[in-house]
mmCIF file of C-alpha atoms in Angstrom:
data_model
loop_
_atom_site.group_PDB
_atom_site.id
_atom_site.type_symbol
_atom_site.label_atom_id
_atom_site.label_comp_id
_atom_site.label_asym_id
_atom_site.label_seq_id
_atom_site.Cartn_x
_atom_site.Cartn_y
_atom_site.Cartn_z
ATOM 1 C CA GLY A 1 379.783 114.524 46.109
ATOM 2 C CA LYS A 2 378.822 110.934 46.433
ATOM 3 C CA MET A 3 376.395 109.985 49.199
ATOM 4 C CA GLY A 4 377.337 107.121 51.495
ATOM 5 C CA ASN A 5 375.389 104.710 53.631
ATOM 6 C CA GLY A 6 374.951 105.111 57.328
ATOM 7 C CA TYR A 7 373.178 103.187 60.067
ATOM 8 C CA TYR A 8 371.284 104.016 63.220
ATOM 9 C CA TRP A 9 371.444 101.707 66.193
ATOM 10 C CA ALA A 10 368.194 102.211 68.088
ATOM 11 C CA LEU A 11 368.605 101.739 71.825
ATOM 12 C CA TYR A 12 365.828 101.628 74.398
ATOM 13 C CA GLY A 13 366.633 101.573 78.096
ATOM 14 C CA HIS A 14 364.889 99.959 81.030
ATOM 15 C CA GLN A 15 363.747 103.391 82.222
ATOM 16 C CA HIS A 16 362.020 104.025 78.848
ATOM 17 C CA GLU A 17 364.824 106.209 77.512
ATOM 18 C CA SER A 18 365.644 106.108 73.790
ATOM 19 C CA ALA A 19 368.829 106.815 71.892
ATOM 20 C CA PHE A 20 369.771 106.567 68.239
ATOM 21 C CA LEU A 21 373.456 106.024 67.629
ATOM 22 C CA TYR A 22 374.651 106.880 64.133
ATOM 23 C CA SER A 23 377.468 104.863 62.607
ATOM 24 C CA PRO A 24 378.841 104.907 59.069
ATOM 25 C CA THR A 25 379.105 101.093 59.221
ATOM 26 C CA ARG A 26 377.056 98.221 60.566
ATOM 27 C CA SER A 27 380.100 96.814 62.313
ATOM 28 C CA GLY A 28 379.740 95.542 65.857
ATOM 29 C CA LYS A 29 382.481 97.997 66.821
ATOM 30 C CA ALA A 30 379.851 100.727 67.171
ATOM 31 C CA LEU A 31 377.857 98.473 69.471
ATOM 32 C CA ASP A 32 380.954 97.640 71.508
ATOM 33 C CA GLU A 33 381.646 101.333 72.010
ATOM 34 C CA VAL A 34 378.171 102.414 73.041
ATOM 35 C CA LEU A 35 377.526 99.423 75.322
ATOM 36 C CA SER A 36 380.998 99.320 76.852
ATOM 37 C CA GLY A 37 380.620 98.283 80.482
ATOM 38 C CA PHE A 38 376.981 97.230 80.090
ATOM 39 C CA GLN A 39 375.845 94.383 82.331
ATOM 40 C CA GLY A 40 372.361 92.879 82.212
ATOM 41 C CA THR A 41 369.945 91.582 79.619
ATOM 42 C CA LEU A 42 370.267 92.760 76.037
ATOM 43 C CA LEU A 43 367.021 92.351 74.091
ATOM 44 C CA SER A 44 367.651 92.502 70.359
ATOM 45 C CA ASP A 45 366.852 91.154 66.947
ATOM 46 C CA GLY A 46 368.934 88.369 65.446
ATOM 47 C CA TYR A 47 371.712 90.506 64.019
ATOM 48 C CA VAL A 48 375.052 88.756 64.535
ATOM 49 C CA ALA A 49 376.743 91.810 66.094
ATOM 50 C CA TYR A 50 374.576 91.402 69.202
ATOM 51 C CA GLU A 51 375.526 87.738 69.475
ATOM 52 C CA SER A 52 379.210 88.676 69.244
ATOM 53 C CA PHE A 53 378.795 91.364 71.906
ATOM 54 C CA VAL A 54 377.173 88.895 74.317
ATOM 55 C CA LYS A 55 379.930 86.312 73.750
ATOM 56 C CA LYS A 56 382.591 88.920 74.582
ATOM 57 C CA ASN A 57 380.768 90.159 77.685
ATOM 58 C CA PRO A 58 380.007 87.425 80.237
ATOM 59 C CA GLY A 59 377.835 89.751 82.354
ATOM 60 C CA VAL A 60 375.369 90.155 79.503
ATOM 61 C CA THR A 61 372.414 87.854 78.857
ATOM 62 C CA ALA A 62 370.995 87.709 75.334
ATOM 63 C CA ALA A 63 367.225 87.905 74.903
ATOM 64 C CA GLN A 64 365.558 87.703 71.514
ATOM 65 C CA CYS A 65 362.740 89.912 70.254
ATOM 66 C CA TRP A 66 359.546 87.929 69.551
ATOM 67 C CA VAL A 67 358.305 90.538 67.051
ATOM 68 C CA HIS A 68 361.301 89.893 64.799
ATOM 69 C CA THR A 69 360.653 86.170 65.073
ATOM 70 C CA ARG A 70 356.942 86.619 64.286
ATOM 71 C CA ARG A 71 357.737 88.853 61.315
ATOM 72 C CA ASN A 72 359.533 85.980 59.596
ATOM 73 C CA PHE A 73 356.374 83.865 59.820
ATOM 74 C CA ILE A 74 354.284 86.742 58.481
ATOM 75 C CA ASP A 75 356.675 86.892 55.526
ATOM 76 C CA SER A 76 356.248 83.144 54.978
ATOM 77 C CA GLU A 77 352.426 83.317 54.764
ATOM 78 C CA ARG A 78 352.415 83.703 50.989
ATOM 79 C CA VAL A 79 354.263 80.394 50.563
ATOM 80 C CA GLU A 80 352.937 78.351 53.499
ATOM 81 C CA PRO A 81 349.672 80.065 54.518
ATOM 82 C CA GLU A 82 348.245 77.380 56.834
ATOM 83 C CA LYS A 83 351.454 76.620 58.724
ATOM 84 C CA SER A 84 352.358 80.283 59.029
ATOM 85 C CA LYS A 85 348.869 81.223 60.197
ATOM 86 C CA HIS A 86 349.010 78.550 62.908
ATOM 87 C CA VAL A 87 352.325 79.907 64.214
ATOM 88 C CA ILE A 88 351.131 83.508 64.062
ATOM 89 C CA GLU A 89 348.023 82.587 66.066
ATOM 90 C CA LEU A 90 350.186 80.910 68.713
ATOM 91 C CA LEU A 91 352.346 84.007 68.952
ATOM 92 C CA ARG A 92 349.275 86.234 69.120
ATOM 93 C CA GLY A 93 348.444 84.367 72.320
ATOM 94 C CA LEU A 94 351.790 85.392 73.816
ATOM 95 C CA PHE A 95 351.134 89.044 73.089
ATOM 96 C CA GLU A 96 347.614 88.824 74.516
ATOM 97 C CA VAL A 97 349.009 87.398 77.756
ATOM 98 C CA GLU A 98 351.511 90.257 77.930
ATOM 99 C CA ALA A 99 348.773 92.846 77.418
ATOM 100 C CA VAL A 100 346.927 91.460 80.437
ATOM 101 C CA ALA A 101 350.106 90.945 82.442
ATOM 102 C CA ARG A 102 351.342 94.494 81.972
ATOM 103 C CA ALA A 103 348.272 95.959 83.680
ATOM 104 C CA PRO A 104 349.345 98.513 86.304
ATOM 105 C CA ALA A 105 348.072 96.411 89.221
ATOM 106 C CA LYS A 106 350.340 93.472 88.334
ATOM 107 C CA THR A 107 353.602 93.039 90.214
ATOM 108 C CA PRO A 108 356.720 91.468 88.674
ATOM 109 C CA LEU A 109 355.914 88.286 90.629
ATOM 110 C CA ASP A 110 352.377 88.277 89.211
ATOM 111 C CA LEU A 111 353.819 88.668 85.725
ATOM 112 C CA LEU A 112 356.285 85.840 86.277
ATOM 113 C CA ALA A 113 353.524 83.563 87.592
ATOM 114 C CA LEU A 114 351.304 84.353 84.599
ATOM 115 C CA ARG A 115 354.171 83.695 82.213
ATOM 116 C CA HIS A 116 354.875 80.334 83.858
ATOM 117 C CA GLU A 117 351.212 79.347 83.861
ATOM 118 C CA VAL A 118 350.075 80.662 80.461
ATOM 119 C CA SER A 119 353.004 81.820 78.301
ATOM 120 C CA ARG A 120 355.352 78.884 78.869
ATOM 121 C CA PRO A 121 352.876 76.331 77.440
ATOM 122 C CA ILE A 122 352.399 78.556 74.377
ATOM 123 C CA VAL A 123 356.169 78.828 73.882
ATOM 124 C CA ASP A 124 356.549 75.070 74.332
ATOM 125 C CA GLN A 125 353.775 74.438 71.820
ATOM 126 C CA PHE A 126 355.398 76.868 69.361
ATOM 127 C CA PHE A 127 358.770 75.119 69.476
ATOM 128 C CA THR A 128 357.230 71.646 69.405
ATOM 129 C CA TYR A 129 355.200 72.586 66.337
ATOM 130 C CA ILE A 130 358.038 74.114 64.319
ATOM 131 C CA LYS A 131 360.404 71.253 65.171
ATOM 132 C CA ALA A 132 357.780 68.720 64.080
ATOM 133 C CA GLU A 133 357.078 70.629 60.860
ATOM 134 C CA LEU A 134 360.756 70.694 59.967
ATOM 135 C CA GLU A 135 361.034 66.943 60.570
ATOM 136 C CA ARG A 136 357.731 66.017 58.928
ATOM 137 C CA THR A 137 357.800 68.018 55.742
ATOM 138 C CA ALA A 138 360.312 68.040 52.945
ATOM 139 C CA LEU A 139 360.516 71.751 52.272
ATOM 140 C CA LEU A 140 363.456 73.338 50.537
ATOM 141 C CA PRO A 141 365.924 75.277 52.719
ATOM 142 C CA SER A 142 365.061 78.382 50.693
ATOM 143 C CA ASN A 143 361.388 78.118 51.704
ATOM 144 C CA PRO A 144 360.533 81.187 53.840
ATOM 145 C CA PHE A 145 358.657 79.038 56.375
ATOM 146 C CA VAL A 146 361.719 76.810 56.831
ATOM 147 C CA GLN A 147 363.909 79.875 57.211
ATOM 148 C CA ALA A 148 361.518 81.338 59.811
ATOM 149 C CA CYS A 149 361.557 78.061 61.762
ATOM 150 C CA GLU A 150 365.336 77.826 61.636
ATOM 151 C CA TYR A 151 365.687 81.462 62.736
ATOM 152 C CA ALA A 152 363.500 80.770 65.775
ATOM 153 C CA LEU A 153 365.156 77.456 66.632
ATOM 154 C CA ALA A 154 368.625 78.970 66.478
ATOM 155 C CA ARG A 155 367.474 81.526 69.063
ATOM 156 C CA GLU A 156 365.287 79.331 71.266
ATOM 157 C CA LYS A 157 367.298 79.975 74.427
ATOM 158 C CA GLN A 158 367.205 83.746 73.864
ATOM 159 C CA LEU A 159 363.478 83.688 73.056
ATOM 160 C CA ARG A 160 362.765 81.926 76.364
ATOM 161 C CA VAL A 161 364.576 84.512 78.546
ATOM 162 C CA PHE A 162 361.390 86.514 79.126
ATOM 163 C CA LEU A 163 359.840 83.481 80.858
ATOM 164 C CA GLU A 164 362.373 83.731 83.703
ATOM 165 C CA ASP A 165 362.804 87.495 83.981
ATOM 166 C CA PRO A 166 359.717 89.688 84.425
ATOM 167 C CA ALA A 167 361.725 92.784 83.431
ATOM 168 C CA VAL A 168 362.255 91.428 79.900
ATOM 169 C CA PRO A 169 359.488 92.358 77.446
ATOM 170 C CA LEU A 170 358.580 90.297 74.386
ATOM 171 C CA ASP A 171 359.938 93.005 72.073
#
């Protein structure tokens, strides 16, 4: 017969457990079912079903994955190489801080202090730069760099969650 589409929702828990939920649709209904009763921080990409889930569940905090955000700037390199490279280098700094911060001897308080001292200025610089670029340059809305900036700006609050919660990873 005819083959149909299906989707896997990849889930990763705070105790390093993994699950792959199969669903014949990409509807948020599957997410609602598997995360029913969940309270805490939900780290995800920018798919709208996660946003809907958080809105319906007041005990859930949305956090955004920095890798998904960075990927959009990698995709924009072919069109805006200098601007994209600058952003990617800023984000590389965030991941370097996390590599140091995740050393076994670091406590959650150490991680939080390092994020406040080193990561927060990088995040601030990132958002300042992309806001200025959007105001300064007259790029078309279809430009991949513009789309990457708008994606990040629309999720600024969620991208900053890791700065206040040492349990939240960048990705």
